[in-house]
Each structure stands twice: as structure tokens, then as C-alpha cells.
Amino acid sequence: MIVNSESALYAATESDIIVGVKVGRNATTESDIIVGVMDTEIWPEAESFKDEGFGPPPKKWKGVCEGGKNFTCNNVAPWIFTVAASTTDCRIIDSTVLANVKKLVGHSTNTFTLNGTNFPLIYGKDASRTNCSQMLASICWEGCMDPDLVKGKIVVCEKNTGIPEAYRSGAVGKIFVNL
């Protein structure tokens, strides 16, 4: 669910930490990178998708992912999502009703129906093990979720990096908010 749009600058040395990837450094693979963009919460209404002021794309762009000498590229994920979205009974726009009856509307790739079942929500910080910082708990970082607190609930995390951790801990669903 998108609550608000946020821009943040992260040091390139931290990008593997932000997305939760554990990799070794490789100077050959990492060389000659001019610009890198990482957006973990893409939504079509974002300012960055507005085409105002842009002309047509260059003719050399063929609409496919093109690799370079020090990196590879694949176009698998967009195809998978397009096929999955067209063949799965899912609702892309969805809503969550809070206990105070406030309704929050956002984007969803939920493929199951709740059949009127009300699941309790728990905020990542409130579901944290004691060995995690408040910041890591808020993004539902690996190893931070207490299964006894999470099981059978929908976990609310501040970034979408905690999806695997929430499900490993027994969550029935996950909502990520962009604060």
C-alpha cells in the first residue's frame, strides 16, 4: 500500500543492505556504472513516470533490456508480472479497513480472498525480537520478527524488504507502507 511518496538518497555502498542481498564485492562487475536507480516501491502515479517535457524515445532503443561489457540483463520479471496479472484473479487496487473504521486504499498483488475474515494487524516494531534496532524492526528485517507475535496476523512494514521474513515468521499477509 502506498501512503506517501518519499525520495531518499542512499550511498551506493549500502544498496546491497537496503534490498537485503548478501553478496561479495566485485570491482570488475561494478566498474563503469554511471547511474544506478533502485526503487523498491514503484507505482504508476509517481512523479518519475510523468512524460511531460520529454520527446519520443531514441530510435536505438528497441524496448528490450540490453546488457553491457561488465554486466548482464534480462527481461524476465516484467513478462512474468504481465502474464501473472492477466491470468490470476488478483486485485491490483485494494483496501484495508482499520479498527477505527478508517479505510486505506493502496496497490496490491493479493491473489487470495479474505472471505470477510478480519485478520489483526501488527506493526513491525511491535513484532520485533529484542535483539533488533527500532529501524530494522520497522522494515521487518531478516531475523527481527518474533513468530509468537506475528503468527496469523498481517504485518505492516515500512519497506518491502521484509516480505520473506514476515511469511517465515507465520504472517498471513504483509502490508508495506512508504512513509
PDB file of C-alpha atoms in Angstrom:
ATOM      1  CA  MET A   1       0.000   0.000   0.000  1.00  0.00           C
ATOM      2  CA  ILE A   2       1.366   3.424  -0.890  1.00  0.00           C
ATOM      3  CA  VAL A   3       0.662   6.052   1.732  1.00  0.00           C
ATOM      4  CA  ASN A   4       3.040   8.801   0.694  1.00  0.00           C
ATOM      5  CA  SER A   5       5.817   9.289  -1.814  1.00  0.00           C
ATOM      6  CA  GLU A   6       9.321   9.601  -0.426  1.00  0.00           C
ATOM      7  CA  SER A   7      12.653  10.311  -2.037  1.00  0.00           C
ATOM      8  CA  ALA A   8      15.790   9.122  -0.338  1.00  0.00           C
ATOM      9  CA  LEU A   9      19.428   9.096  -1.309  1.00  0.00           C
ATOM     10  CA  TYR A  10      21.413   6.048  -0.279  1.00  0.00           C
ATOM     11  CA  ALA A  11      25.134   5.546  -0.553  1.00  0.00           C
ATOM     12  CA  ALA A  12      25.978   3.024  -3.265  1.00  0.00           C
ATOM     13  CA  THR A  13      27.917   1.000  -0.710  1.00  0.00           C
ATOM     14  CA  GLU A  14      24.674   0.425   1.193  1.00  0.00           C
ATOM     15  CA  SER A  15      22.433  -0.654  -1.696  1.00  0.00           C
ATOM     16  CA  ASP A  16      23.022  -4.363  -1.061  1.00  0.00           C
ATOM     17  CA  ILE A  17      21.974  -3.832   2.558  1.00  0.00           C
ATOM     18  CA  ILE A  18      18.804  -1.938   1.598  1.00  0.00           C
ATOM     19  CA  VAL A  19      17.479  -4.694  -0.662  1.00  0.00           C
ATOM     20  CA  GLY A  20      18.660  -7.456   1.639  1.00  0.00           C
ATOM     21  CA  VAL A  21      21.124  -9.049  -0.774  1.00  0.00           C
ATOM     22  CA  LYS A  22      24.182 -10.698   0.750  1.00  0.00           C
ATOM     23  CA  VAL A  23      26.909 -10.562  -1.904  1.00  0.00           C
ATOM     24  CA  GLY A  24      30.644 -10.086  -2.050  1.00  0.00           C
ATOM     25  CA  ARG A  25      32.106  -7.029  -3.758  1.00  0.00           C
ATOM     26  CA  ASN A  26      33.426  -7.441  -7.323  1.00  0.00           C
ATOM     27  CA  ALA A  27      35.314  -4.480  -8.800  1.00  0.00           C
ATOM     28  CA  THR A  28      35.136  -5.857 -12.365  1.00  0.00           C
ATOM     29  CA  THR A  29      31.367  -6.281 -12.310  1.00  0.00           C
ATOM     30  CA  GLU A  30      30.833  -2.978 -10.512  1.00  0.00           C
ATOM     31  CA  SER A  31      33.005  -0.869 -12.852  1.00  0.00           C
ATOM     32  CA  ASP A  32      31.788   1.676 -15.397  1.00  0.00           C
ATOM     33  CA  ILE A  33      28.436   2.239 -13.721  1.00  0.00           C
ATOM     34  CA  ILE A  34      27.310   5.796 -14.373  1.00  0.00           C
ATOM     35  CA  VAL A  35      23.833   5.897 -12.837  1.00  0.00           C
ATOM     36  CA  GLY A  36      22.018   3.362 -10.724  1.00  0.00           C
ATOM     37  CA  VAL A  37      18.385   3.655  -9.704  1.00  0.00           C
ATOM     38  CA  MET A  38      16.785   1.486  -7.092  1.00  0.00           C
ATOM     39  CA  ASP A  39      13.096   1.960  -6.438  1.00  0.00           C
ATOM     40  CA  THR A  40      11.655  -0.696  -4.185  1.00  0.00           C
ATOM     41  CA  GLU A  41       8.151   0.723  -4.259  1.00  0.00           C
ATOM     42  CA  ILE A  42       7.234   1.531  -7.858  1.00  0.00           C
ATOM     43  CA  TRP A  43       3.762   2.813  -8.570  1.00  0.00           C
ATOM     44  CA  PRO A  44       2.480   4.256 -11.869  1.00  0.00           C
ATOM     45  CA  GLU A  45       1.230   7.552 -10.416  1.00  0.00           C
ATOM     46  CA  ALA A  46       4.728   8.561  -9.202  1.00  0.00           C
ATOM     47  CA  GLU A  47       6.146  11.858 -10.465  1.00  0.00           C
ATOM     48  CA  SER A  48       9.081   9.996 -12.017  1.00  0.00           C
ATOM     49  CA  PHE A  49       6.740   8.329 -14.545  1.00  0.00           C
ATOM     50  CA  LYS A  50       5.336  11.580 -15.935  1.00  0.00           C
ATOM     51  CA  ASP A  51       6.487  12.162 -19.513  1.00  0.00           C
ATOM     52  CA  GLU A  52       5.936  15.936 -19.600  1.00  0.00           C
ATOM     53  CA  GLY A  53       8.810  17.675 -21.382  1.00  0.00           C
ATOM     54  CA  PHE A  54      10.221  14.503 -22.924  1.00  0.00           C
ATOM     55  CA  GLY A  55      10.305  13.849 -26.632  1.00  0.00           C
ATOM     56  CA  PRO A  56       9.959  10.416 -28.214  1.00  0.00           C
ATOM     57  CA  PRO A  57      12.451   7.731 -27.132  1.00  0.00           C
ATOM     58  CA  PRO A  58      15.633   7.419 -29.238  1.00  0.00           C
ATOM     59  CA  LYS A  59      15.308   5.117 -32.252  1.00  0.00           C
ATOM     60  CA  LYS A  60      18.184   2.954 -30.974  1.00  0.00           C
ATOM     61  CA  TRP A  61      16.035   1.920 -28.009  1.00  0.00           C
ATOM     62  CA  LYS A  62      14.334  -1.288 -29.039  1.00  0.00           C
ATOM     63  CA  GLY A  63      12.159  -1.737 -25.952  1.00  0.00           C
ATOM     64  CA  VAL A  64      14.311  -4.561 -24.641  1.00  0.00           C
ATOM     65  CA  CYS A  65      16.870  -4.900 -21.909  1.00  0.00           C
ATOM     66  CA  GLU A  66      20.399  -4.543 -23.320  1.00  0.00           C
ATOM     67  CA  GLY A  67      23.492  -5.685 -21.409  1.00  0.00           C
ATOM     68  CA  GLY A  68      26.974  -4.172 -21.489  1.00  0.00           C
ATOM     69  CA  LYS A  69      30.541  -5.417 -21.295  1.00  0.00           C
ATOM     70  CA  ASN A  70      30.625  -5.759 -17.478  1.00  0.00           C
ATOM     71  CA  PHE A  71      27.026  -6.695 -16.740  1.00  0.00           C
ATOM     72  CA  THR A  72      24.146  -8.799 -17.912  1.00  0.00           C
ATOM     73  CA  CYS A  73      20.483  -8.035 -18.204  1.00  0.00           C
ATOM     74  CA  ASN A  74      17.276  -9.989 -18.513  1.00  0.00           C
ATOM     75  CA  ASN A  75      13.717  -9.058 -19.299  1.00  0.00           C
ATOM     76  CA  VAL A  76      12.100 -11.903 -17.388  1.00  0.00           C
ATOM     77  CA  ALA A  77      10.342 -10.165 -14.491  1.00  0.00           C
ATOM     78  CA  PRO A  78       8.180  -7.712 -16.497  1.00  0.00           C
ATOM     79  CA  TRP A  79       6.930 -10.579 -18.653  1.00  0.00           C
ATOM     80  CA  ILE A  80       6.186 -12.755 -15.627  1.00  0.00           C
ATOM     81  CA  PHE A  81       4.242  -9.994 -13.888  1.00  0.00           C
ATOM     82  CA  THR A  82       2.295  -9.161 -17.053  1.00  0.00           C
ATOM     83  CA  VAL A  83       1.336 -12.790 -17.618  1.00  0.00           C
ATOM     84  CA  ALA A  84       0.607 -13.365 -13.936  1.00  0.00           C
ATOM     85  CA  ALA A  85      -1.555 -10.245 -13.706  1.00  0.00           C
ATOM     86  CA  SER A  86      -3.544 -11.243 -16.769  1.00  0.00           C
ATOM     87  CA  THR A  87      -4.080 -14.876 -15.762  1.00  0.00           C
ATOM     88  CA  THR A  88      -4.518 -14.586 -11.990  1.00  0.00           C
ATOM     89  CA  ASP A  89      -7.650 -13.462 -10.212  1.00  0.00           C
ATOM     90  CA  CYS A  90      -5.997 -10.657  -8.277  1.00  0.00           C
ATOM     91  CA  ARG A  91      -6.990  -7.133  -7.357  1.00  0.00           C
ATOM     92  CA  ILE A  92      -4.332  -4.529  -8.065  1.00  0.00           C
ATOM     93  CA  ILE A  93      -6.193  -1.776  -6.174  1.00  0.00           C
ATOM     94  CA  ASP A  94      -7.131  -2.953  -2.703  1.00  0.00           C
ATOM     95  CA  SER A  95      -8.125  -1.530   0.652  1.00  0.00           C
ATOM     96  CA  THR A  96      -7.558  -2.168   4.337  1.00  0.00           C
ATOM     97  CA  VAL A  97     -10.117  -1.196   6.961  1.00  0.00           C
ATOM     98  CA  LEU A  98      -8.640  -0.313  10.346  1.00  0.00           C
ATOM     99  CA  ALA A  99     -10.303  -0.873  13.726  1.00  0.00           C
ATOM    100  CA  ASN A 100     -11.274   2.823  13.826  1.00  0.00           C
ATOM    101  CA  VAL A 101     -13.144   2.215  10.509  1.00  0.00           C
ATOM    102  CA  LYS A 102     -10.642   4.327   8.556  1.00  0.00           C
ATOM    103  CA  LYS A 103     -10.199   2.798   5.100  1.00  0.00           C
ATOM    104  CA  LEU A 104      -6.756   2.892   3.486  1.00  0.00           C
ATOM    105  CA  VAL A 105      -6.624   2.306  -0.274  1.00  0.00           C
ATOM    106  CA  GLY A 106      -3.449   1.163  -1.992  1.00  0.00           C
ATOM    107  CA  HIS A 107      -1.925  -1.174  -4.547  1.00  0.00           C
ATOM    108  CA  SER A 108      -1.969  -4.919  -4.063  1.00  0.00           C
ATOM    109  CA  THR A 109      -0.948  -8.124  -5.754  1.00  0.00           C
ATOM    110  CA  ASN A 110      -3.155 -10.132  -3.442  1.00  0.00           C
ATOM    111  CA  THR A 111      -4.146 -13.408  -5.109  1.00  0.00           C
ATOM    112  CA  PHE A 112      -6.481 -14.711  -2.421  1.00  0.00           C
ATOM    113  CA  THR A 113      -9.791 -13.550  -0.996  1.00  0.00           C
ATOM    114  CA  LEU A 114     -10.189 -12.962   2.699  1.00  0.00           C
ATOM    115  CA  ASN A 115     -13.860 -14.049   2.592  1.00  0.00           C
ATOM    116  CA  GLY A 116     -14.793 -11.429   5.162  1.00  0.00           C
ATOM    117  CA  THR A 117     -12.221 -12.653   7.684  1.00  0.00           C
ATOM    118  CA  ASN A 118     -10.755  -9.895   9.824  1.00  0.00           C
ATOM    119  CA  PHE A 119      -7.077 -10.505  10.479  1.00  0.00           C
ATOM    120  CA  PRO A 120      -5.283  -8.471  13.137  1.00  0.00           C
ATOM    121  CA  LEU A 121      -2.555  -6.073  12.009  1.00  0.00           C
ATOM    122  CA  ILE A 122       0.771  -5.797  13.784  1.00  0.00           C
ATOM    123  CA  TYR A 123       3.403  -3.146  13.120  1.00  0.00           C
ATOM    124  CA  GLY A 124       6.944  -4.442  12.507  1.00  0.00           C
ATOM    125  CA  LYS A 125       8.327  -2.558  15.523  1.00  0.00           C
ATOM    126  CA  ASP A 126       5.689  -4.202  17.732  1.00  0.00           C
ATOM    127  CA  ALA A 127       6.531  -7.670  16.389  1.00  0.00           C
ATOM    128  CA  SER A 128      10.268  -7.393  16.909  1.00  0.00           C
ATOM    129  CA  ARG A 129      12.632  -9.660  18.762  1.00  0.00           C
ATOM    130  CA  THR A 130      14.604  -7.830  21.431  1.00  0.00           C
ATOM    131  CA  ASN A 131      17.919  -8.064  19.535  1.00  0.00           C
ATOM    132  CA  CYS A 132      16.812  -5.755  16.671  1.00  0.00           C
ATOM    133  CA  SER A 133      17.011  -1.980  16.448  1.00  0.00           C
ATOM    134  CA  GLN A 134      13.793   0.004  16.011  1.00  0.00           C
ATOM    135  CA  MET A 135      14.820   0.879  12.434  1.00  0.00           C
ATOM    136  CA  LEU A 136      15.452  -2.753  11.424  1.00  0.00           C
ATOM    137  CA  ALA A 137      12.250  -3.863  13.141  1.00  0.00           C
ATOM    138  CA  SER A 138      10.233  -1.199  11.276  1.00  0.00           C
ATOM    139  CA  ILE A 139      11.331  -2.656   7.914  1.00  0.00           C
ATOM    140  CA  CYS A 140      10.803  -6.255   9.127  1.00  0.00           C
ATOM    141  CA  TRP A 141      14.459  -7.136   8.634  1.00  0.00           C
ATOM    142  CA  GLU A 142      15.625 -10.763   8.484  1.00  0.00           C
ATOM    143  CA  GLY A 143      15.740 -12.297  11.960  1.00  0.00           C
ATOM    144  CA  CYS A 144      13.783  -9.441  13.565  1.00  0.00           C
ATOM    145  CA  MET A 145      10.247 -10.894  13.568  1.00  0.00           C
ATOM    146  CA  ASP A 146       9.070 -12.797  16.637  1.00  0.00           C
ATOM    147  CA  PRO A 147       6.951 -15.726  15.330  1.00  0.00           C
ATOM    148  CA  ASP A 148       4.889 -15.778  18.545  1.00  0.00           C
ATOM    149  CA  LEU A 149       3.805 -12.177  17.887  1.00  0.00           C
ATOM    150  CA  VAL A 150       3.386 -12.479  14.089  1.00  0.00           C
ATOM    151  CA  LYS A 151       1.612 -15.814  13.568  1.00  0.00           C
ATOM    152  CA  GLY A 152      -1.835 -15.438  11.986  1.00  0.00           C
ATOM    153  CA  LYS A 153      -1.552 -11.653  11.583  1.00  0.00           C
ATOM    154  CA  ILE A 154      -0.936  -9.202   8.769  1.00  0.00           C
ATOM    155  CA  VAL A 155       2.400  -7.456   9.343  1.00  0.00           C
ATOM    156  CA  VAL A 156       2.849  -3.765   8.484  1.00  0.00           C
ATOM    157  CA  CYS A 157       6.420  -2.895   7.434  1.00  0.00           C
ATOM    158  CA  GLU A 158       7.928   0.398   6.290  1.00  0.00           C
ATOM    159  CA  LYS A 159       9.746  -1.144   3.317  1.00  0.00           C
ATOM    160  CA  ASN A 160       9.065  -4.144   1.119  1.00  0.00           C
ATOM    161  CA  THR A 161      12.317  -5.870   2.097  1.00  0.00           C
ATOM    162  CA  GLY A 162      10.606  -7.838   4.887  1.00  0.00           C
ATOM    163  CA  ILE A 163       8.254  -9.981   2.802  1.00  0.00           C
ATOM    164  CA  PRO A 164      10.175 -13.275   3.212  1.00  0.00           C
ATOM    165  CA  GLU A 165      10.790 -12.631   6.917  1.00  0.00           C
ATOM    166  CA  ALA A 166       7.116 -11.904   7.610  1.00  0.00           C
ATOM    167  CA  TYR A 167       5.990 -15.140   5.951  1.00  0.00           C
ATOM    168  CA  ARG A 168       8.773 -17.217   7.566  1.00  0.00           C
ATOM    169  CA  SER A 169       7.504 -15.925  10.905  1.00  0.00           C
ATOM    170  CA  GLY A 170       3.922 -17.054  10.226  1.00  0.00           C
ATOM    171  CA  ALA A 171       2.227 -13.913   8.895  1.00  0.00           C
ATOM    172  CA  VAL A 172      -0.873 -14.442   6.740  1.00  0.00           C
ATOM    173  CA  GLY A 173      -0.143 -11.253   4.828  1.00  0.00           C
ATOM    174  CA  LYS A 174       2.052  -8.182   4.652  1.00  0.00           C
ATOM    175  CA  ILE A 175       1.415  -4.517   4.018  1.00  0.00           C
ATOM    176  CA  PHE A 176       4.314  -2.241   3.245  1.00  0.00           C
ATOM    177  CA  VAL A 177       3.962   1.490   3.555  1.00  0.00           C
ATOM    178  CA  ASN A 178       6.150   4.167   2.082  1.00  0.00           C
ATOM    179  CA  LEU A 179       6.404   6.779   4.828  1.00  0.00           C
TER     180      LEU A 179
END
